[in-house]
Coordinates of C-alpha atoms in Angstrom, one line a residue:
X1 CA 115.3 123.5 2.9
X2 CA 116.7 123.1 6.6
X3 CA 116.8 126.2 8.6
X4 CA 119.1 124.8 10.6
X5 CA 122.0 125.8 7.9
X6 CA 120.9 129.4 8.9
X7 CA 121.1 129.6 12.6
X8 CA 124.5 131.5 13.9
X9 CA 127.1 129.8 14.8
X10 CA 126.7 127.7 17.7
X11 CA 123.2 128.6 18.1
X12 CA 121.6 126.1 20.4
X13 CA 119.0 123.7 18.8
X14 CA 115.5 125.2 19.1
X15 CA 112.8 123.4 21.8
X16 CA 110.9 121.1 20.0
X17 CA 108.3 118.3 21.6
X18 CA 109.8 114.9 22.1
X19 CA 109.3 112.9 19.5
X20 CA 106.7 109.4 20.0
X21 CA 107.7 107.6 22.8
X22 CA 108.6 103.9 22.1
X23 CA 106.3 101.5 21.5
X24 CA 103.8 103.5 18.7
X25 CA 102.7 102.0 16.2
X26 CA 104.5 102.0 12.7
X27 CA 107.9 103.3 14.4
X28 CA 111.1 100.9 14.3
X29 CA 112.1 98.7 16.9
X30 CA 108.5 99.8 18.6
X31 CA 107.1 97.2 20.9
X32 CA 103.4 96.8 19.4
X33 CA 104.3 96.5 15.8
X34 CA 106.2 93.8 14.4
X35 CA 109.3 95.7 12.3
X36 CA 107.7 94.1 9.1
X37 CA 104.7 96.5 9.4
X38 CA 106.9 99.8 9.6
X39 CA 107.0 102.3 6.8
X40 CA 108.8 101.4 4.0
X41 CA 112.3 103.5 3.8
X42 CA 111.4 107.1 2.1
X43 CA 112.4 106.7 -1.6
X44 CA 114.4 109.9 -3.7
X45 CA 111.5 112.0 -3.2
X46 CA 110.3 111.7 0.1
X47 CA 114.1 111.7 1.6
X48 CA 114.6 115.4 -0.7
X49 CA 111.0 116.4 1.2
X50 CA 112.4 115.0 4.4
X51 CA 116.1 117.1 4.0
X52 CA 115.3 119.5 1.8
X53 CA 118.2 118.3 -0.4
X54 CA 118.3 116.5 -3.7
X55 CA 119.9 113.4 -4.3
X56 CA 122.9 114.9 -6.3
X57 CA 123.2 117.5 -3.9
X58 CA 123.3 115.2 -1.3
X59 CA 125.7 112.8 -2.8
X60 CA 127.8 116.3 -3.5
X61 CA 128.2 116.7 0.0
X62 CA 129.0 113.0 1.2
X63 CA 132.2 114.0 -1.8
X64 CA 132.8 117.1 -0.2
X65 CA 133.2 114.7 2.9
X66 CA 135.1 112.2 1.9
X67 CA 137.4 114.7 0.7
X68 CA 138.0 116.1 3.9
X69 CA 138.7 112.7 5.7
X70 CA 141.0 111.9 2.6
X71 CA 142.8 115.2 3.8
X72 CA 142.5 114.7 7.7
X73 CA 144.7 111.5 7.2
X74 CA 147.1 112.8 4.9
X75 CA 148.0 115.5 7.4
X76 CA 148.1 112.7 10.4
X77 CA 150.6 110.5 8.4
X78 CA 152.2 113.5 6.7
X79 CA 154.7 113.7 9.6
X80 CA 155.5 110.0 9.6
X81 CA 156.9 110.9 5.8
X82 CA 159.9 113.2 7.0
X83 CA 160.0 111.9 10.5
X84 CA 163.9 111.4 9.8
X85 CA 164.3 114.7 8.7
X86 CA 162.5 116.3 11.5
X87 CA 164.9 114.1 14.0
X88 CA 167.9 115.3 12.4
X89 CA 166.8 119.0 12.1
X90 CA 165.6 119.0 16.2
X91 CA 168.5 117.0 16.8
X92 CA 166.2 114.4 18.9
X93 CA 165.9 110.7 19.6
X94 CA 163.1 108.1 18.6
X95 CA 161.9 108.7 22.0
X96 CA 161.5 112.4 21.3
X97 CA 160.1 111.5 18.0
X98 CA 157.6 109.3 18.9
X99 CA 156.2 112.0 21.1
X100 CA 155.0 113.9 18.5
X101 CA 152.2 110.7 18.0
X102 CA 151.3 110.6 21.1
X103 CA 151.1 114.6 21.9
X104 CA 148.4 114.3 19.0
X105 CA 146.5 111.2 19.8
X106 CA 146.6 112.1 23.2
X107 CA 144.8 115.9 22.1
X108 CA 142.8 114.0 19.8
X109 CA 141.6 111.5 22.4
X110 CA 140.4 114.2 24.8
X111 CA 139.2 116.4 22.3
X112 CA 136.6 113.9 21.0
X113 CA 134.4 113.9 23.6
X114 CA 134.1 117.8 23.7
X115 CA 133.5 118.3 19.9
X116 CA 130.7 114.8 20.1
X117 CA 129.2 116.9 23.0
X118 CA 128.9 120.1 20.6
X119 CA 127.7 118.3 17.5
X120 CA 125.3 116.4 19.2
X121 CA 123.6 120.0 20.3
X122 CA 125.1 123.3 18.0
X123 CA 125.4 123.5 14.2
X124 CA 127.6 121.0 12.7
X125 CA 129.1 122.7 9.3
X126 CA 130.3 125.8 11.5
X127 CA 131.9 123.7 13.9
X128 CA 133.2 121.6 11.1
X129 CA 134.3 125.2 9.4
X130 CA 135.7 126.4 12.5
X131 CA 138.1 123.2 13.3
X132 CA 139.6 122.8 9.9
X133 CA 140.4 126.3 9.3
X134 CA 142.3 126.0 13.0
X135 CA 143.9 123.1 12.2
X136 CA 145.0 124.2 8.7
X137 CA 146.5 127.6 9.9
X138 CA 148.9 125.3 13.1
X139 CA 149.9 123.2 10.8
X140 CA 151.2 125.6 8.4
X141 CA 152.7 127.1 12.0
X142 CA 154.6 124.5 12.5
X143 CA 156.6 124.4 9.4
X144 CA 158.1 127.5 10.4
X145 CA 159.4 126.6 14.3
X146 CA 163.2 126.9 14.5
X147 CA 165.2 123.9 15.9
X148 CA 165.7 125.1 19.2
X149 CA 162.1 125.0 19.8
X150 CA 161.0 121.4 19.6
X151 CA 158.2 121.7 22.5
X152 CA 156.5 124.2 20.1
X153 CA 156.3 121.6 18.1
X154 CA 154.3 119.2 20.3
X155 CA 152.3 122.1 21.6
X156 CA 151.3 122.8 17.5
X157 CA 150.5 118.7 17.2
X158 CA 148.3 118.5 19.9
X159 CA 146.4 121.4 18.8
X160 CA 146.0 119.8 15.4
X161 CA 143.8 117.3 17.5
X162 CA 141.7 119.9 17.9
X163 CA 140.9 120.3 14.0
X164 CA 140.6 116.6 13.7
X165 CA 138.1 115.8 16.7
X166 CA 135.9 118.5 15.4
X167 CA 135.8 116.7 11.8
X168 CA 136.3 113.0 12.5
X169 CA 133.5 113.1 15.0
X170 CA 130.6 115.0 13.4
X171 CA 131.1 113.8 9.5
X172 CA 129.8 111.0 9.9
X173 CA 126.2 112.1 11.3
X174 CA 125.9 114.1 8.8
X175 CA 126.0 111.3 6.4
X176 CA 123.4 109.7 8.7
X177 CA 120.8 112.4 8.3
X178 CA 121.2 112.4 4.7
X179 CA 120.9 108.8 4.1
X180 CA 119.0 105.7 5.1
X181 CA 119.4 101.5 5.0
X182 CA 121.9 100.4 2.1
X183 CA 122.8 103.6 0.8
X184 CA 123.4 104.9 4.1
X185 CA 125.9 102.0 4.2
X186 CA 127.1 102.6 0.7
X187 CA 128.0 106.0 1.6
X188 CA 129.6 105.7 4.8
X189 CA 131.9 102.7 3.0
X190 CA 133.4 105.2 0.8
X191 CA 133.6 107.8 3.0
X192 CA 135.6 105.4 5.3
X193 CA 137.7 104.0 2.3
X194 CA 139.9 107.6 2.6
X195 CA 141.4 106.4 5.6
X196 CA 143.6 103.9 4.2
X197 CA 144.3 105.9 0.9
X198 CA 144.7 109.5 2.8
X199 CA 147.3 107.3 5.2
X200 CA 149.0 105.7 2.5
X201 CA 149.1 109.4 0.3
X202 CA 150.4 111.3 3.8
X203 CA 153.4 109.1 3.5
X204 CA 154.2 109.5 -0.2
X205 CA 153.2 113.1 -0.1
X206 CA 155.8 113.8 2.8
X207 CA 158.4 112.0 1.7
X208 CA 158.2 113.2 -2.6
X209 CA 157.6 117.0 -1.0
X210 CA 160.8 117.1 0.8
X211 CA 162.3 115.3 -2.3
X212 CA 161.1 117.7 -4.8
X213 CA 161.5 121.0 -2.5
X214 CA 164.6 119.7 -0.7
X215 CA 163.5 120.7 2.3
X216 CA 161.3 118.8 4.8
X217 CA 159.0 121.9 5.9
X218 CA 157.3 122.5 2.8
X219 CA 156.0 118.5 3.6
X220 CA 153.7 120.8 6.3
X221 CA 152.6 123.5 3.6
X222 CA 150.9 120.9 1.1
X223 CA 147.8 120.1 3.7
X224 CA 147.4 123.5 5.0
X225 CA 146.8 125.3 1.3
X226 CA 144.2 122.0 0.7
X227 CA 142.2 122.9 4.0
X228 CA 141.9 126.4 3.3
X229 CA 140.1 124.6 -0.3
X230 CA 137.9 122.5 2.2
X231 CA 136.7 125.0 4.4
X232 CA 135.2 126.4 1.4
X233 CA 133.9 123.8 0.0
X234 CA 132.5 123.2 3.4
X235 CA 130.9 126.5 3.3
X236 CA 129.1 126.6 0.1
X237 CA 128.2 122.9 -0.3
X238 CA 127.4 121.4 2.7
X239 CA 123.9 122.2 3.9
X240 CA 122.8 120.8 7.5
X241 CA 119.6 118.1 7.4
X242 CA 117.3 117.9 10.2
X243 CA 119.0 115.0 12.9
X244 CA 117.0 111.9 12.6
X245 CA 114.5 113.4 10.2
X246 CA 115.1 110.2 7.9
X247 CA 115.0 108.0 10.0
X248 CA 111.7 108.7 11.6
X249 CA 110.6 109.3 8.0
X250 CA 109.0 112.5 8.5
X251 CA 110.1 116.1 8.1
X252 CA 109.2 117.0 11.8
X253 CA 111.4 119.3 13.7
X254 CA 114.5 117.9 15.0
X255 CA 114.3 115.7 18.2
X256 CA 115.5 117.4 21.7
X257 CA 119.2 116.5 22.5
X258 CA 119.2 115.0 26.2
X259 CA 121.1 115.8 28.4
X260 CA 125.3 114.6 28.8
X261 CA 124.4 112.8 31.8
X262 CA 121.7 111.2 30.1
X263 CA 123.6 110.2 27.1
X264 CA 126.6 108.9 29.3
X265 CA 124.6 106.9 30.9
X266 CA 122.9 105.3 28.0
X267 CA 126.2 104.8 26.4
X268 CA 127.4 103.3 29.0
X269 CA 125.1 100.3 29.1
X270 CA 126.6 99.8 25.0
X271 CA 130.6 99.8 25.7
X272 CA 131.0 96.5 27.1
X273 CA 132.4 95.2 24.1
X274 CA 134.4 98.3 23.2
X275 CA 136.2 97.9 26.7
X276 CA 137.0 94.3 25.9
X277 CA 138.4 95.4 22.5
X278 CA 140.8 97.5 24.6
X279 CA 142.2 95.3 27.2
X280 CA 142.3 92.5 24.9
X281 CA 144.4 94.7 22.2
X282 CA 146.9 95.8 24.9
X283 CA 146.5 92.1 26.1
X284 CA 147.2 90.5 22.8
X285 CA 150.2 93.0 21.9
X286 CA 152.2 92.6 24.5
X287 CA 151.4 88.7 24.4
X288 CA 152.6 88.2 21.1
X289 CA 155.7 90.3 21.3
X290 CA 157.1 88.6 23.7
X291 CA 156.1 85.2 22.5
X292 CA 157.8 85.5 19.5
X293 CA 160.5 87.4 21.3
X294 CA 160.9 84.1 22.7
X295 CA 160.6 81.7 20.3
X296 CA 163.0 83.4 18.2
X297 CA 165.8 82.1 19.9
X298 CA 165.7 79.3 18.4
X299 CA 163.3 79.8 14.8
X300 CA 164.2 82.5 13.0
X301 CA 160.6 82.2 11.6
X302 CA 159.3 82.6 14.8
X303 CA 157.2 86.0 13.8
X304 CA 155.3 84.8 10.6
X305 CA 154.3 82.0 12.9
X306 CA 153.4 83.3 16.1
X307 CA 151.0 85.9 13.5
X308 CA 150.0 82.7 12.0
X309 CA 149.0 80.9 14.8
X310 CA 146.8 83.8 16.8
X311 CA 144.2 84.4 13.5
X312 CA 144.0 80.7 13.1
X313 CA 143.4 80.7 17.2
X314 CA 141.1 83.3 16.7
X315 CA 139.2 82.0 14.4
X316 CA 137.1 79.5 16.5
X317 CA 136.3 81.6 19.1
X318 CA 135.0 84.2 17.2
X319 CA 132.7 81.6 15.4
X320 CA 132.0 80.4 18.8
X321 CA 131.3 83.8 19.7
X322 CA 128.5 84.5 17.2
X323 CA 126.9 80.9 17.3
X324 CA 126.7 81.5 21.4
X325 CA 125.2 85.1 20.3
X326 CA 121.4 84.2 21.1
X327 CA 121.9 81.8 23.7
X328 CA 124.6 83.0 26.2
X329 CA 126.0 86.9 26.2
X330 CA 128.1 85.4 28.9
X331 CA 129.4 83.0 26.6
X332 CA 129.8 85.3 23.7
X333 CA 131.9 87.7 25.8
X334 CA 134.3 85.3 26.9
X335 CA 134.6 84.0 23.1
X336 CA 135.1 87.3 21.9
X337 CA 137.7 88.2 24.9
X338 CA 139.6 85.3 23.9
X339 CA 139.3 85.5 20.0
X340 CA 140.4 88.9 19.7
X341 CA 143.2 88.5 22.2
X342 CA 144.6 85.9 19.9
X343 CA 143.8 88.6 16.9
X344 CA 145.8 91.5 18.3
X345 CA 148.9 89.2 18.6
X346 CA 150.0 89.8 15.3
X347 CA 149.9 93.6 15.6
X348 CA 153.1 94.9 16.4
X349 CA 154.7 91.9 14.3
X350 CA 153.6 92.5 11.6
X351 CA 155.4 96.1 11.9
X352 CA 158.2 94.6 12.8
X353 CA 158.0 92.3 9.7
X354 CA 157.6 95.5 7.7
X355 CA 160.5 97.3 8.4
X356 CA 163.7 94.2 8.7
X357 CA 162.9 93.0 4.7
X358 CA 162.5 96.3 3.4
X359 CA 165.4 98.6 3.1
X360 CA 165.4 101.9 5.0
X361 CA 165.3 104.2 1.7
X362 CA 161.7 102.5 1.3
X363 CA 160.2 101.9 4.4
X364 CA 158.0 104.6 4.0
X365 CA 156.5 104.0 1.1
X366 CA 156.1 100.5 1.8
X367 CA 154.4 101.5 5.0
X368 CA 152.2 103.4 3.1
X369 CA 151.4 100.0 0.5
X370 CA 150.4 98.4 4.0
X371 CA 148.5 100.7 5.2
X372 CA 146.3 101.1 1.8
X373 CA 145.9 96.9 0.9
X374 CA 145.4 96.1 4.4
X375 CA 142.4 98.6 5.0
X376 CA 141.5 97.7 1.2
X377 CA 141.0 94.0 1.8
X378 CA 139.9 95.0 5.3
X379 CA 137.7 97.7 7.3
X380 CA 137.5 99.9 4.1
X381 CA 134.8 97.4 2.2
X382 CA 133.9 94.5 5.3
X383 CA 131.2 96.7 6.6
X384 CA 129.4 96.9 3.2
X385 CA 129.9 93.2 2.0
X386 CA 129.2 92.2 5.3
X387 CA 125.7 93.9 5.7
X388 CA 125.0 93.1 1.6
X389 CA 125.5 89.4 2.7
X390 CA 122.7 90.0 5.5
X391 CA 120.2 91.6 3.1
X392 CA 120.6 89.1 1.1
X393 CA 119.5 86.4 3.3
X394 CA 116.5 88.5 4.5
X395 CA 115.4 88.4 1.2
X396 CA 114.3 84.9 1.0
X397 CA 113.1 84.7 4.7
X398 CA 110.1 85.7 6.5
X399 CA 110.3 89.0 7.9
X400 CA 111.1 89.3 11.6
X401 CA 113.5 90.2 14.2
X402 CA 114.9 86.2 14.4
X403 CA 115.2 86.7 10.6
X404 CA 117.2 90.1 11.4
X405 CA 119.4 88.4 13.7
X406 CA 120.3 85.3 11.7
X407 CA 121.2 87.1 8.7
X408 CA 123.3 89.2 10.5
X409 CA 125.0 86.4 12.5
X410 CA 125.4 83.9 9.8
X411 CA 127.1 87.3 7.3
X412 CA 129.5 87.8 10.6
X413 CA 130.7 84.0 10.4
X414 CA 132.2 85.3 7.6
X415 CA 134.8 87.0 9.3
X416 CA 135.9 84.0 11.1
X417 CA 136.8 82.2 7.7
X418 CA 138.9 85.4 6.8
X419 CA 140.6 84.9 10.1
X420 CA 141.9 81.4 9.1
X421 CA 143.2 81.9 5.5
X422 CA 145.1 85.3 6.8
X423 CA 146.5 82.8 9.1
X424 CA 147.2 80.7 6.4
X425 CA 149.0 83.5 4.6
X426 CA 150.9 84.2 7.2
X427 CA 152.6 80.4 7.0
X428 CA 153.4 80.9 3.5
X429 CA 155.2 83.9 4.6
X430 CA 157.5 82.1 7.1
X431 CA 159.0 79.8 4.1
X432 CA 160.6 82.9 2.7
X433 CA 160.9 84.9 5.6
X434 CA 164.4 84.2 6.1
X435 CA 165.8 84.9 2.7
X436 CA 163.7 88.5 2.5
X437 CA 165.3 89.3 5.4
X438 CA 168.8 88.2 4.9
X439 CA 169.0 90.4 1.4
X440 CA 167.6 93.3 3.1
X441 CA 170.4 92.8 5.6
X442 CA 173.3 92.2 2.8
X443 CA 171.9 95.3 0.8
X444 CA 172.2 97.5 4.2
X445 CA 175.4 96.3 4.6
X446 CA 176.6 97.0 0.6
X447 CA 177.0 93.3 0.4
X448 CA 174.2 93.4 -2.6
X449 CA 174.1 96.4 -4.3
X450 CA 170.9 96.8 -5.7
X451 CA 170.4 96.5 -9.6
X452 CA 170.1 99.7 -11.5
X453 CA 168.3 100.6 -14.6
X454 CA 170.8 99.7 -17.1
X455 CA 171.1 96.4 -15.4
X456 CA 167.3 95.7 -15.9
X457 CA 167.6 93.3 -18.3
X458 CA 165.8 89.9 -19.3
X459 CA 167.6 86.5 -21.6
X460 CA 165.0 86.2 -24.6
X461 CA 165.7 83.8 -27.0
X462 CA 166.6 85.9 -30.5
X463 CA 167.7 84.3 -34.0
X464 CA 168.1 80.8 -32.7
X465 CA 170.3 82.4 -29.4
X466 CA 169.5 83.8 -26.4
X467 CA 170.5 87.4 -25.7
X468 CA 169.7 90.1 -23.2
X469 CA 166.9 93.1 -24.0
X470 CA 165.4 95.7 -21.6
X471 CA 162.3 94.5 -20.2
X472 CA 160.4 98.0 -21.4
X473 CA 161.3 96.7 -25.3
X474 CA 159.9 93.3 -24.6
X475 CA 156.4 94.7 -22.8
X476 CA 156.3 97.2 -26.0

């Protein structure tokens, strides 16, 4: 078992000797060895000898995780359920309201450095303990701040980042030191797939709570009582591993954390394509609202279309991208700049879609369908399929780093093909674009009152005539 579950709280790592420098023998990625010739990964066995946990108890804990990250985005999107109500009860604006996103994000932005600092070098689970019991206890604060006092609002948002840095940033290793190779990637799949359902529950769950309790604040009191359950759970389950025990395959001490210079600097030289991801997403935003701003003069199917035309855009250049991969980086990073500039154009669009053909009773909820099929059919399963795809090319080829890349390239491609037929779905949806929008419109307006339960009736023929039966007696 891992002492390191033991040590106080906070307690700095202990001095251990560096691990083998790069380049010996048997280690991955080494410079004398061929990967082919490194050590087989550790099977049930030798990863329990290696983290001092079994299997089951190690799967326990990746549940105990996931539950937490299920919970972390319920409480993020929790707010977005009663944001109405909150308006009303403060007596504020959109502009006032939409602060209360970016007070957090903002908190969470800062905040995520500082606690990736600490995790990289203090006991994870304590700090993990320590940030969701915080966050748990402000957000129960804030269902009790009286309506002259909107800033203590924001004030208890932004410390809410606090709780979810500290989570959102050390789960995840966690899972890294208790897993290798495919089920390392099984694991961290599920563990991701909360994201879209704890989004899409935050917004039911706010919205039913305030239904059932008639009375937004108790929307705030749901997550709070369900943190003070995962602290504990926390607490007795989790159990630290030994950082990069498994992946060295031996149950050596843990390595040395560098220091924050040191790791800045190494980072550094791997963010080149996270900074292009952001200046083409702010890029591609803007550049598609006001296109379709535009065009919309004269097409009233100008937004399907414009979202139509930037994946189908995209979609050669990020093939272009990954075929240039091994010849040009230049190439590749122009490619990608381009492709995912034409990607992000559809963004704020397809928001916009969202809310004109649904009517404002059910915006929420079907923001929260959105949220949970698009990171379904998306991010939530792409990394696994994607990286199952490139094993199973290895498979039939000779071992190697070449073989490495290709499998991984030509699994990537795949993403380009998804590109075009969203692209494709997204002209279907301009033929009845107009019509979705127009009833939502008339039923705003009380031009089509919406049909009730008595009236949900289907014509079935009956004794040689047609006649009209509840659709629950036909499905029985």
């Amino acid at each position: 078992m891992s002492g390191s579950d033991t040590a106080p709280f906070l307690s700095q790592a202990d001095d251990t000797d560096d691990g083998p420098a790069p380049g010996t023998p048997g280690l991955p990625g080494s410079m004398g060895n061929p990967k082919s010739e490194d050590p087989a990964v550790p099977d049930q066995e030798g990863l329990q000898r290696i983290t001092g946990l079994s299997s089951g108890h190690s799967a326990l804990i990746v549940a105990v995780l996931c539950y937490i990250n299920l919970l972390n985005y319920m409480d993020r999107f929790t707010v977005a359920g009663v944001l109405p109500d909150i308006e009303q009860f403060f007596d504020i604006g959109d502009g006032s309201s939409g602060l209360i996103q970016t007070v957090f994000i903002s908190s969470y932005m800062v905040l995520a450095p500082v606690f990736g600092y600490l995790g990289d070098r203090y006991n994870r689970k304590y700090l993990m303990c320590g940030g969701i019991a915080f966050w748990s206890l402000v957000t129960l604060g804030s269902s009790f701040i009286p309506r002259e006092r909107f800033w203590l609002l924001l004030l208890t948002r932004g410390l809410v980042g606090v709780g979810e840095a500290s989570y959102s940033t050390i789960a995840p290793t966690l899972i890294a030191d208790l897993f290798v190779a495919d089920q390392r990637s099984r694991m961290l799949s599920v563990f991701y797939f909360a994201i879209p359902v704890g989004s899409g529950l935050g917004y039911i769950a706010g919205s039913k709570v305030k239904d059932v309790a008639g009375d937004w604040h108790w929307a705030l009191r749901v997550t709070p009582g369900l943190g003070v359950l995962a602290v504990v759970l926390l607490f007795l389950v989790v159990q630290e591993p030994p950082r990069g025990a498994v992946e060295r395959h031996s149950d050596s001490p843990p390595l040395n954390p560098t220091s924050w210079w040191a790791d800045l600097r190494a980072l550094a030289r791997n963010l080149i394509f996270g900074l292009i991801t952001c200046l083409t997403g702010v890029l591609g935003v803007g550049l598609g609202v006001e296109i379709s701003r535009r065009l919309r003069r004269t097409n009233p199917r100008a937004d399907p279309l414009v979202c139509a035309a930037g994946l189908l855009g995209s979609a050669p250049f990020l093939f272009l991208a990954l075929a240039c991969a091994r010849g040009s980086i230049v190439a590749t990073y122009i490619f990608i700049f381009i492709g995912e500039t034409l990607l992000s154009m559809n963004w704020a669009i397809v928001a916009d879609i969202l809310l004109y053909v649904v009517i404002p009773t059910r915006r929420s909820t079907a923001e929260a369908f959105q949220i949970v099929l698009s990171h379904l059919l998306g991010d939530a399963g792409s990394p696994y399929l994607i990286g199952s795809i490139s094993d199973r090319l290895r498979r039939d080829w000779p071992p190697s780093f070449l073989s490495e890349f290709r499998a991984l390239q030509f699994s990537l491609m795949l993403c380009a093909f998804v590109g075009a037929l969203g692209g494709a779905a997204f002209l279907g949806t301009a033929i009845f674009i107009e019509s979705d929008r127009r009833q939502a419109q008339l039923h705003v307006q009380g031009l089509l009152p919406e049909t009730g339960p008595t009236d949900d009736r289907i014509v079935v023929p009956q004794r040689g005539r047609s006649t009209r039966v509840p659709v629950s007696s036909v499905l029985i």
